[in-house]
mmCIF file of C-alpha atoms in Angstrom:
data_model
loop_
_atom_site.group_PDB
_atom_site.id
_atom_site.type_symbol
_atom_site.label_atom_id
_atom_site.label_comp_id
_atom_site.label_asym_id
_atom_site.label_seq_id
_atom_site.Cartn_x
_atom_site.Cartn_y
_atom_site.Cartn_z
ATOM 1 C CA ARG A 1 89.212 91.221 155.065
ATOM 2 C CA LYS A 2 91.575 90.633 152.158
ATOM 3 C CA GLU A 3 94.589 92.914 151.993
ATOM 4 C CA VAL A 4 93.878 93.761 148.362
ATOM 5 C CA GLU A 5 90.330 93.568 147.047
ATOM 6 C CA GLN A 6 89.027 93.781 143.532
ATOM 7 C CA ASP A 7 85.641 93.336 141.914
ATOM 8 C CA PRO A 8 86.015 90.028 140.050
ATOM 9 C CA GLY A 9 83.734 91.144 137.195
ATOM 10 C CA PRO A 10 83.430 90.272 134.411
ATOM 11 C CA PHE A 11 83.148 93.725 132.970
ATOM 12 C CA ASN A 12 81.648 93.332 129.503
ATOM 13 C CA VAL A 13 82.151 96.470 127.443
ATOM 14 C CA PRO A 14 81.849 97.298 123.737
ATOM 15 C CA GLU A 15 84.863 98.228 121.690
ATOM 16 C CA GLY A 16 85.717 101.873 122.060
ATOM 17 C CA ALA A 17 84.225 102.177 125.533
ATOM 18 C CA THR A 18 85.985 103.561 128.576
ATOM 19 C CA VAL A 19 86.171 101.248 131.557
ATOM 20 C CA ALA A 20 87.507 101.785 135.062
ATOM 21 C CA PHE A 21 88.554 99.307 137.736
ATOM 22 C CA ASN A 22 89.039 100.086 141.376
ATOM 23 C CA CYS A 23 91.104 98.200 143.878
ATOM 24 C CA THR A 24 91.186 98.769 147.643
ATOM 25 C CA TYR A 25 93.994 97.894 150.004
ATOM 26 C CA SER A 26 93.864 97.536 153.757
ATOM 27 C CA ASN A 27 97.508 97.824 154.774
ATOM 28 C CA SER A 28 98.429 101.479 155.156
ATOM 29 C CA ALA A 29 102.109 100.444 155.083
ATOM 30 C CA SER A 30 101.703 99.605 151.411
ATOM 31 C CA GLN A 31 103.762 102.090 149.477
ATOM 32 C CA SER A 32 104.179 100.666 146.001
ATOM 33 C CA PHE A 33 101.350 99.690 143.702
ATOM 34 C CA PHE A 34 101.113 98.027 140.335
ATOM 35 C CA TRP A 35 98.646 96.830 137.741
ATOM 36 C CA TYR A 36 99.308 93.569 135.942
ATOM 37 C CA ARG A 37 97.516 92.035 133.009
ATOM 38 C CA GLN A 38 97.020 88.286 132.811
ATOM 39 C CA ASP A 39 95.784 86.557 129.699
ATOM 40 C CA CYS A 40 94.137 83.162 129.968
ATOM 41 C CA ARG A 41 96.672 80.458 130.856
ATOM 42 C CA LYS A 42 99.573 82.916 130.721
ATOM 43 C CA GLU A 43 101.798 84.599 133.272
ATOM 44 C CA PRO A 44 100.916 88.035 134.667
ATOM 45 C CA LYS A 45 102.649 90.864 132.837
ATOM 46 C CA LEU A 46 103.362 94.241 134.347
ATOM 47 C CA LEU A 47 101.065 96.835 132.853
ATOM 48 C CA MET A 48 101.849 99.883 134.947
ATOM 49 C CA SER A 49 103.430 100.983 138.155
ATOM 50 C CA VAL A 50 101.209 103.422 140.030
ATOM 51 C CA TYR A 51 102.787 106.637 141.195
ATOM 52 C CA SER A 52 101.443 108.974 143.837
ATOM 53 C CA SER A 53 100.824 111.667 141.271
ATOM 54 C CA GLY A 54 99.054 109.285 138.931
ATOM 55 C CA ASN A 55 100.443 108.190 135.616
ATOM 56 C CA GLU A 56 99.325 107.630 132.078
ATOM 57 C CA ASP A 57 100.567 105.307 129.366
ATOM 58 C CA GLY A 58 98.699 105.693 126.129
ATOM 59 C CA ARG A 59 95.098 104.601 126.698
ATOM 60 C CA PHE A 60 95.788 103.536 130.276
ATOM 61 C CA THR A 61 95.687 105.798 133.326
ATOM 62 C CA ALA A 62 96.436 104.693 136.870
ATOM 63 C CA GLN A 63 95.701 106.718 139.975
ATOM 64 C CA LEU A 64 96.372 106.296 143.663
ATOM 65 C CA ASN A 65 94.258 107.690 146.479
ATOM 66 C CA ARG A 66 96.130 107.123 149.723
ATOM 67 C CA ALA A 67 93.515 108.788 151.907
ATOM 68 C CA SER A 68 90.846 106.344 150.781
ATOM 69 C CA GLN A 69 93.327 103.521 150.175
ATOM 70 C CA TYR A 70 92.345 102.701 146.643
ATOM 71 C CA ILE A 71 93.969 102.440 143.246
ATOM 72 C CA SER A 72 92.217 102.808 139.937
ATOM 73 C CA LEU A 73 92.908 101.813 136.363
ATOM 74 C CA LEU A 74 91.156 103.564 133.507
ATOM 75 C CA ILE A 75 91.201 102.143 129.994
ATOM 76 C CA ARG A 76 90.035 104.432 127.212
ATOM 77 C CA ASP A 77 88.982 103.393 123.716
ATOM 78 C CA SER A 78 88.885 99.695 124.658
ATOM 79 C CA LYS A 79 90.215 97.216 122.131
ATOM 80 C CA LEU A 80 89.328 93.564 121.724
ATOM 81 C CA SER A 81 92.927 92.816 122.688
ATOM 82 C CA ASP A 82 92.370 94.440 126.087
ATOM 83 C CA SER A 83 90.278 91.425 127.112
ATOM 84 C CA ALA A 84 92.157 89.895 130.034
ATOM 85 C CA THR A 85 92.219 89.737 133.812
ATOM 86 C CA TYR A 86 93.691 92.796 135.508
ATOM 87 C CA LEU A 87 95.512 92.243 138.789
ATOM 88 C CA CYS A 88 96.042 94.914 141.393
ATOM 89 C CA VAL A 89 99.185 94.551 143.492
ATOM 90 C CA ALA A 90 100.396 96.285 146.641
ATOM 91 C CA ARG A 91 103.858 96.093 148.093
ATOM 92 C CA PRO A 92 104.396 97.048 151.737
ATOM 93 C CA ASN A 93 107.631 98.923 152.256
ATOM 94 C CA TYR A 94 108.391 98.197 155.893
ATOM 95 C CA SER A 95 111.709 96.693 156.777
ATOM 96 C CA GLY A 96 112.211 93.000 156.103
ATOM 97 C CA THR A 97 109.223 92.636 153.826
ATOM 98 C CA TYR A 98 109.753 91.500 150.280
ATOM 99 C CA LYS A 99 106.261 90.298 149.507
ATOM 100 C CA TYR A 100 103.778 91.486 146.944
ATOM 101 C CA ILE A 101 100.098 91.299 147.780
ATOM 102 C CA PHE A 102 97.940 90.390 144.799
ATOM 103 C CA GLY A 103 94.258 90.928 144.342
ATOM 104 C CA THR A 104 92.309 88.103 142.752
ATOM 105 C CA GLY A 105 91.809 90.105 139.571
ATOM 106 C CA THR A 106 89.074 91.758 137.547
ATOM 107 C CA ARG A 107 88.041 90.144 134.297
ATOM 108 C CA LEU A 108 87.472 92.402 131.323
ATOM 109 C CA LYS A 109 85.762 91.304 128.136
ATOM 110 C CA VAL A 110 85.722 93.752 125.269
ATOM 111 C CA LEU A 111 82.986 92.886 122.816
ATOM 112 C CA ALA A 112 82.926 93.571 119.087
ATOM 113 C CA SER B 1 117.972 92.906 129.569
ATOM 114 C CA GLN B 2 116.674 90.453 132.100
ATOM 115 C CA THR B 3 114.936 87.218 131.223
ATOM 116 C CA ILE B 4 113.437 84.497 133.365
ATOM 117 C CA HIS B 5 113.105 80.885 132.349
ATOM 118 C CA GLN B 6 110.993 78.102 133.762
ATOM 119 C CA TRP B 7 110.798 74.479 132.820
ATOM 120 C CA PRO B 8 109.075 72.328 132.038
ATOM 121 C CA ALA B 9 106.169 74.251 130.528
ATOM 122 C CA THR B 10 103.690 71.477 131.276
ATOM 123 C CA LEU B 11 103.864 68.426 133.473
ATOM 124 C CA VAL B 12 101.517 65.555 134.242
ATOM 125 C CA GLN B 13 102.445 63.551 137.302
ATOM 126 C CA PRO B 14 100.787 60.763 139.310
ATOM 127 C CA VAL B 15 99.839 61.266 142.940
ATOM 128 C CA GLY B 16 102.710 60.380 145.218
ATOM 129 C CA SER B 17 105.442 61.078 142.677
ATOM 130 C CA PRO B 18 108.238 63.604 143.282
ATOM 131 C CA LEU B 19 108.439 67.037 141.708
ATOM 132 C CA SER B 20 111.208 69.379 140.685
ATOM 133 C CA LEU B 21 110.554 72.674 138.923
ATOM 134 C CA GLU B 22 113.387 74.956 137.980
ATOM 135 C CA CYS B 23 113.583 78.675 137.447
ATOM 136 C CA THR B 24 116.583 80.702 136.303
ATOM 137 C CA VAL B 25 117.043 84.414 135.822
ATOM 138 C CA GLU B 26 119.492 86.010 133.422
ATOM 139 C CA GLY B 27 120.793 89.537 133.198
ATOM 140 C CA THR B 28 120.661 90.545 136.839
ATOM 141 C CA SER B 29 122.416 89.829 140.126
ATOM 142 C CA ASN B 30 121.065 89.244 143.628
ATOM 143 C CA PRO B 31 117.401 89.201 142.654
ATOM 144 C CA ASN B 32 114.653 88.382 145.089
ATOM 145 C CA LEU B 33 113.023 85.207 143.808
ATOM 146 C CA TYR B 34 109.491 83.968 144.302
ATOM 147 C CA TRP B 35 107.360 80.878 143.721
ATOM 148 C CA TYR B 36 103.614 81.321 143.325
ATOM 149 C CA ARG B 37 100.837 78.871 142.599
ATOM 150 C CA GLN B 38 97.601 79.706 140.837
ATOM 151 C CA ALA B 39 94.819 77.154 141.030
ATOM 152 C CA ALA B 40 92.313 77.108 138.169
ATOM 153 C CA GLY B 41 90.199 80.253 138.256
ATOM 154 C CA ARG B 42 91.864 81.507 141.429
ATOM 155 C CA GLY B 43 94.310 84.180 142.494
ATOM 156 C CA LEU B 44 98.044 83.940 143.024
ATOM 157 C CA GLN B 45 99.222 82.211 146.183
ATOM 158 C CA LEU B 46 102.750 83.002 147.345
ATOM 159 C CA LEU B 47 104.545 79.776 148.258
ATOM 160 C CA PHE B 48 108.169 80.762 148.874
ATOM 161 C CA TYR B 49 110.479 83.679 148.429
ATOM 162 C CA SER B 50 114.229 84.083 148.674
ATOM 163 C CA VAL B 51 116.395 87.158 149.149
ATOM 164 C CA GLY B 52 119.703 85.345 148.723
ATOM 165 C CA ILE B 53 121.470 82.036 148.188
ATOM 166 C CA GLY B 54 120.280 79.484 150.713
ATOM 167 C CA GLN B 55 117.705 81.889 152.210
ATOM 168 C CA ILE B 56 114.157 80.612 151.846
ATOM 169 C CA SER B 57 111.001 81.972 153.440
ATOM 170 C CA SER B 58 107.968 79.718 153.397
ATOM 171 C CA GLU B 59 104.529 81.249 153.266
ATOM 172 C CA VAL B 60 102.296 78.199 153.263
ATOM 173 C CA PRO B 61 103.142 75.017 155.206
ATOM 174 C CA GLN B 62 102.556 72.083 152.879
ATOM 175 C CA ASN B 63 104.367 69.273 151.147
ATOM 176 C CA LEU B 64 106.420 71.601 148.951
ATOM 177 C CA SER B 65 109.921 72.917 149.535
ATOM 178 C CA ALA B 66 112.189 75.373 147.772
ATOM 179 C CA SER B 67 115.910 75.790 147.388
ATOM 180 C CA ARG B 68 118.219 78.413 145.958
ATOM 181 C CA PRO B 69 121.527 76.737 145.203
ATOM 182 C CA GLN B 70 122.823 79.608 143.058
ATOM 183 C CA ASP B 71 122.152 83.339 142.923
ATOM 184 C CA ARG B 72 119.853 83.144 139.917
ATOM 185 C CA GLN B 73 118.421 79.657 140.322
ATOM 186 C CA PHE B 74 115.301 78.775 142.284
ATOM 187 C CA ILE B 75 113.953 75.254 142.579
ATOM 188 C CA LEU B 76 110.561 74.048 143.802
ATOM 189 C CA SER B 77 110.339 70.459 144.974
ATOM 190 C CA SER B 78 108.058 67.902 146.479
ATOM 191 C CA LYS B 79 108.735 64.374 147.652
ATOM 192 C CA LYS B 80 105.147 63.226 147.161
ATOM 193 C CA LEU B 81 102.605 65.122 145.112
ATOM 194 C CA LEU B 82 98.987 65.491 146.163
ATOM 195 C CA LEU B 83 95.995 66.017 143.899
ATOM 196 C CA SER B 84 95.668 69.490 145.407
ATOM 197 C CA ASP B 85 99.126 70.403 144.093
ATOM 198 C CA SER B 86 97.724 70.778 140.588
ATOM 199 C CA GLY B 87 97.966 74.310 139.321
ATOM 200 C CA PHE B 88 99.957 76.892 137.442
ATOM 201 C CA TYR B 89 103.342 77.458 139.076
ATOM 202 C CA LEU B 90 104.944 80.812 138.480
ATOM 203 C CA CYS B 91 108.435 81.950 139.303
ATOM 204 C CA ALA B 92 109.113 85.655 139.619
ATOM 205 C CA TRP B 93 112.041 87.971 140.285
ATOM 206 C CA SER B 94 112.401 91.438 141.672
ATOM 207 C CA LEU B 95 115.124 93.888 142.624
ATOM 208 C CA GLY B 96 112.854 95.518 145.172
ATOM 209 C CA TYR B 97 110.286 97.382 143.132
ATOM 210 C CA GLU B 98 108.648 95.887 140.065
ATOM 211 C CA GLN B 99 108.248 92.132 139.860
ATOM 212 C CA PHE B 100 108.492 90.055 136.692
ATOM 213 C CA PHE B 101 107.154 86.593 136.036
ATOM 214 C CA GLY B 102 108.397 83.595 134.143
ATOM 215 C CA PRO B 103 106.175 81.771 131.653
ATOM 216 C CA GLY B 104 105.019 79.262 134.266
ATOM 217 C CA THR B 105 104.669 75.505 134.577
ATOM 218 C CA ARG B 106 101.235 73.963 134.342
ATOM 219 C CA LEU B 107 101.160 70.941 136.633
ATOM 220 C CA THR B 108 98.416 68.337 136.586
ATOM 221 C CA VAL B 109 98.467 65.682 139.292
ATOM 222 C CA LEU B 110 96.388 62.614 138.463
#
């Protein structure tokens, strides 16, 4: 089982739609979580850190459910420019670990 | 503010040739540094990470090596490239929480 799993998609949604991605993680030692956005042939860019209480940044909302070991990303009022691959990342916090565990990404296509 | 540089941006190399990719970070001290590879249509594969000068941890045994000669410099090398080394090479830095990526080097081995 992969440490971080995501539905690869693609999710094809019309402009203005709300879309949600889930990501599950298997390592209960994971304490920090992030969502990155990666455009085609570009580097991943940090979209949001995910806090235990959940957090919102404009049209984007991230939530963490430790009991069920999943993270979600909600995008409201989708724009064409939101089309990208969204990467879920977990970072274990036990001593001596400096690695980040990446999911393989979920592709989003926002259609006009 | 911090910035991360990688060069070259693109590279085409023949099989069996050597490789040297460089990454430098500005605006921070003692960062953790990382090399990842992303094959076409695939996820990120961690190759090496470093928590200090001269300290390298290898994640995947292969024909690549990494070095950190200075605090903010990270180099990825190979003596002889394989076809399977083609991919998008990304350098990243972190101070222990969020991680930030450089623009990447797209390597094609022919």
